[in-house]
CSV table of C-alpha atoms in Angstrom, one decimal:
chain,number,residue,atom,x,y,z
A,107,UNK,CA,24.7,6.4,-1.4
A,108,UNK,CA,23.4,8.4,1.6
A,109,UNK,CA,20.6,6.5,3.4
A,110,UNK,CA,18.2,8.0,5.9
A,111,UNK,CA,17.4,4.7,7.8
A,112,UNK,CA,14.6,4.5,10.4
A,113,UNK,CA,14.3,1.1,12.1
A,114,UNK,CA,11.6,1.7,13.3
A,115,UNK,CA,10.6,5.4,13.0
A,116,UNK,CA,8.7,7.1,15.8
A,117,UNK,CA,6.4,8.4,13.1
A,118,UNK,CA,6.0,7.7,9.4
A,119,UNK,CA,3.3,9.5,7.5
A,120,UNK,CA,2.2,10.9,4.2
A,121,UNK,CA,1.0,14.5,4.2
A,122,UNK,CA,0.2,17.5,1.9
A,123,UNK,CA,0.6,21.2,2.1
A,124,UNK,CA,-1.6,23.6,0.1
A,125,UNK,CA,-5.1,23.8,-1.3
A,126,UNK,CA,-6.7,20.9,-3.3
A,127,UNK,CA,-5.6,21.3,-6.9
A,128,UNK,CA,-2.2,22.8,-6.0
A,129,UNK,CA,-1.0,20.6,-3.1
A,130,UNK,CA,2.5,19.5,-2.5
A,131,UNK,CA,2.8,15.9,-1.2
A,132,UNK,CA,5.4,14.5,1.2
A,133,UNK,CA,6.5,11.4,3.1
A,134,UNK,CA,7.9,12.2,6.5
A,135,UNK,CA,9.9,10.0,8.9
A,136,UNK,CA,10.9,11.0,12.4
A,137,UNK,CA,13.0,9.2,15.0
A,138,UNK,CA,16.1,9.5,17.2
A,139,UNK,CA,16.0,13.3,17.0
A,140,UNK,CA,16.0,13.3,13.2
A,141,UNK,CA,13.3,14.4,10.7
A,142,UNK,CA,13.4,13.4,7.1
A,143,UNK,CA,10.9,14.9,4.6
A,144,UNK,CA,10.8,13.8,1.0
A,145,UNK,CA,8.6,15.2,-1.8
A,146,UNK,CA,6.6,13.1,-4.2
A,147,UNK,CA,3.6,13.2,-6.5
A,148,UNK,CA,0.0,12.5,-5.5
A,149,UNK,CA,-0.1,9.4,-7.7
A,150,UNK,CA,3.0,8.0,-5.9
A,151,UNK,CA,1.3,8.4,-2.5
A,152,UNK,CA,-1.7,6.5,-3.9
A,153,UNK,CA,0.4,3.8,-5.5
A,154,UNK,CA,2.4,3.3,-2.3
A,155,UNK,CA,-0.8,2.9,-0.3
A,156,UNK,CA,-2.2,0.4,-2.8
A,157,UNK,CA,0.9,-1.7,-3.0
A,158,UNK,CA,1.3,-1.7,0.8
A,159,UNK,CA,-2.2,-3.1,1.2
A,160,UNK,CA,-1.5,-5.7,-1.5
A,161,UNK,CA,1.7,-6.7,0.1
A,162,UNK,CA,0.1,-7.1,3.6
A,163,UNK,CA,-2.9,-9.0,2.1
A,164,UNK,CA,-0.4,-11.4,0.3
A,165,UNK,CA,1.6,-12.0,3.5
A,166,UNK,CA,-1.6,-12.8,5.3
A,167,UNK,CA,-2.8,-15.1,2.5
A,168,UNK,CA,0.5,-17.0,2.2
A,169,UNK,CA,0.8,-17.5,5.9
A,170,UNK,CA,-2.8,-18.8,5.9
A,171,UNK,CA,-3.8,-16.2,8.5
A,172,UNK,CA,-1.0,-17.0,10.9
A,173,UNK,CA,1.1,-13.8,10.3
A,174,UNK,CA,0.3,-11.0,12.7
A,175,UNK,CA,-1.0,-8.7,10.0
A,176,UNK,CA,-4.2,-6.8,10.9
A,177,UNK,CA,-6.9,-6.7,8.2
A,178,UNK,CA,-7.6,-3.1,8.9
A,179,UNK,CA,-5.6,-0.2,10.5
A,180,UNK,CA,-5.5,-0.5,14.3
A,181,UNK,CA,-7.3,2.5,15.9
A,182,UNK,CA,-4.4,3.0,18.3
A,183,UNK,CA,-2.0,3.7,15.4
A,184,UNK,CA,-4.2,6.3,13.7
A,185,UNK,CA,-2.2,9.5,13.1
A,186,UNK,CA,-4.2,12.5,11.9
A,187,UNK,CA,-1.7,15.1,13.0
A,188,UNK,CA,-0.2,17.5,10.5
A,189,UNK,CA,3.3,17.1,9.1
A,190,UNK,CA,6.1,18.0,11.5
A,191,UNK,CA,7.6,21.5,10.9
A,192,UNK,CA,9.7,22.8,9.4
A,193,UNK,CA,8.8,21.1,6.2
A,194,UNK,CA,12.1,21.1,4.4
A,195,UNK,CA,12.3,18.7,1.4
A,196,UNK,CA,15.5,16.6,1.7
A,197,UNK,CA,15.0,15.2,-1.8
A,198,UNK,CA,12.4,14.4,-4.4
A,199,UNK,CA,11.3,10.8,-4.8
A,200,UNK,CA,11.9,9.0,-8.1
A,201,UNK,CA,11.3,5.3,-7.4
A,202,UNK,CA,10.0,3.3,-4.4
A,203,UNK,CA,10.3,-0.3,-3.3
A,204,UNK,CA,8.6,-2.5,-0.8
A,205,UNK,CA,9.6,-5.6,0.9
A,206,UNK,CA,8.5,-8.0,3.7
A,207,UNK,CA,11.1,-9.0,6.2
A,208,UNK,CA,9.9,-12.3,7.5
A,209,UNK,CA,12.6,-12.5,10.2
A,210,UNK,CA,11.4,-9.2,11.9
A,211,UNK,CA,7.8,-9.3,10.6
A,212,UNK,CA,8.2,-5.8,9.3
A,213,UNK,CA,7.5,-4.0,6.1
A,214,UNK,CA,10.5,-2.2,4.5
A,215,UNK,CA,9.7,0.9,2.4
A,216,UNK,CA,12.4,2.6,0.4
A,217,UNK,CA,12.0,5.9,-1.4
A,218,UNK,CA,14.9,6.7,-3.7
A,219,UNK,CA,15.8,10.2,-4.9
A,220,UNK,CA,14.9,11.1,-8.5
A,221,UNK,CA,18.0,11.5,-10.6
A,222,UNK,CA,18.2,13.5,-13.7
A,223,UNK,CA,19.3,11.4,-16.7
A,224,UNK,CA,21.7,13.2,-19.0
A,225,UNK,CA,21.4,11.6,-22.4
A,226,UNK,CA,24.6,13.2,-23.6
A,227,UNK,CA,26.6,11.6,-20.8
A,228,UNK,CA,28.7,8.7,-22.2
A,229,UNK,CA,30.5,7.6,-19.0
A,230,UNK,CA,29.4,6.0,-15.8
A,231,UNK,CA,28.3,8.5,-13.1
A,232,UNK,CA,30.6,8.9,-10.2
A,233,UNK,CA,29.8,6.9,-7.1
A,234,UNK,CA,29.4,10.2,-5.3
A,235,UNK,CA,26.4,10.9,-7.4
A,236,UNK,CA,24.4,7.9,-6.0
A,237,UNK,CA,20.9,8.8,-5.2
A,238,UNK,CA,19.8,9.4,-1.6
A,239,UNK,CA,17.4,6.8,0.0
A,240,UNK,CA,14.8,7.1,2.7
A,241,UNK,CA,14.3,3.6,4.3
A,242,UNK,CA,11.8,2.8,7.0
A,243,UNK,CA,11.0,-0.5,8.7
A,244,UNK,CA,7.5,-0.5,10.1
A,245,UNK,CA,5.1,-3.0,11.7
A,246,UNK,CA,2.2,-4.4,9.7
A,247,UNK,CA,-0.2,-2.4,11.9
A,248,UNK,CA,1.7,0.8,11.2
A,249,UNK,CA,1.7,0.0,7.5
A,250,UNK,CA,-2.1,-0.4,7.6
A,251,UNK,CA,-2.4,2.9,9.4
A,252,UNK,CA,-0.1,4.6,6.9
A,253,UNK,CA,-2.3,3.3,4.1
A,254,UNK,CA,-5.5,4.5,5.6
A,255,UNK,CA,-4.1,8.0,6.1
A,256,UNK,CA,-2.5,8.1,2.6
A,257,UNK,CA,-5.7,7.1,0.9
A,258,UNK,CA,-7.7,9.7,2.8
A,259,UNK,CA,-5.1,12.3,1.9
A,260,UNK,CA,-5.4,11.4,-1.8
A,261,UNK,CA,-9.2,11.4,-1.7
A,262,UNK,CA,-9.3,14.7,0.1
A,263,UNK,CA,-8.6,16.6,-3.0
A,264,UNK,CA,-11.5,15.0,-5.0
A,265,UNK,CA,-14.9,16.6,-5.2
A,266,UNK,CA,-17.7,14.7,-3.5
A,267,UNK,CA,-20.5,12.8,-5.3
A,268,UNK,CA,-23.6,15.0,-5.2
A,269,UNK,CA,-25.7,11.9,-4.1
A,270,UNK,CA,-23.6,9.9,-1.6
A,271,UNK,CA,-20.8,12.5,-0.7
A,272,UNK,CA,-18.0,9.9,-1.4
A,273,UNK,CA,-15.0,11.4,-3.2
A,274,UNK,CA,-15.1,11.0,-7.0
A,275,UNK,CA,-12.1,9.3,-8.5
A,276,UNK,CA,-10.4,10.2,-11.7
A,277,UNK,CA,-12.0,7.3,-13.5
A,278,UNK,CA,-15.5,8.2,-12.5
A,279,UNK,CA,-17.8,7.0,-9.7
A,280,UNK,CA,-20.7,4.6,-9.5
A,281,UNK,CA,-22.9,5.9,-6.7
A,282,UNK,CA,-23.8,3.4,-4.0
A,283,UNK,CA,-27.0,5.3,-3.3
A,284,UNK,CA,-28.4,5.3,-6.8
A,285,UNK,CA,-27.6,2.3,-8.9
A,286,UNK,CA,-26.6,3.3,-12.3
A,287,UNK,CA,-25.7,7.0,-11.6
A,288,UNK,CA,-22.3,7.6,-13.0
A,289,UNK,CA,-20.6,10.8,-12.1
A,290,UNK,CA,-17.2,12.0,-13.0
A,291,UNK,CA,-14.7,14.2,-11.2
A,292,UNK,CA,-14.5,16.5,-14.2
A,293,UNK,CA,-18.2,17.0,-14.4
A,294,UNK,CA,-18.5,17.7,-10.7
A,295,UNK,CA,-15.6,20.0,-10.4
A,296,UNK,CA,-15.5,21.6,-13.8
A,297,UNK,CA,-12.3,19.8,-14.7
A,298,UNK,CA,-8.8,20.1,-13.4
A,299,UNK,CA,-7.4,18.7,-10.3
A,300,UNK,CA,-4.1,17.8,-8.7
């Protein structure tokens, strides 16, 4: 199985190309003169960001506050730059996994290539057909910064609430400025989305 391993990367970000409603989403890792870009779906970016936050919060809780895990993204690690070019997709992500390495105090993120399943195939696939993996090892601060950028990226395609200007989510929105007002992304945008 080919593995693009970055321990640690110089840069690891989520990004998108295109207009809201028709954007293509990517994870990109850069380091040691290499650049790896993998394509994924918007919901995968959101899920990765959510799970990263949950993982870091759990590490902090279990260590009773001793672990060097920031509660919010450090300003110094903020990365708002566009994706590196050329944007050439190395593979499309199927599954992702997260882990905490307590020895190095790092988060390990693995994005595995999506593989087509052939239902007619009755034999084991060849070892040469193993999926490709992007693996990055990042600090808790870098993970919080990644999460902040990823959530902003996901929210950027949502129409704003007409009262508080916060992005409407797919499930609806309870406005913080007017208790009880419930908007919906379909009502504000006329339906559709990414």
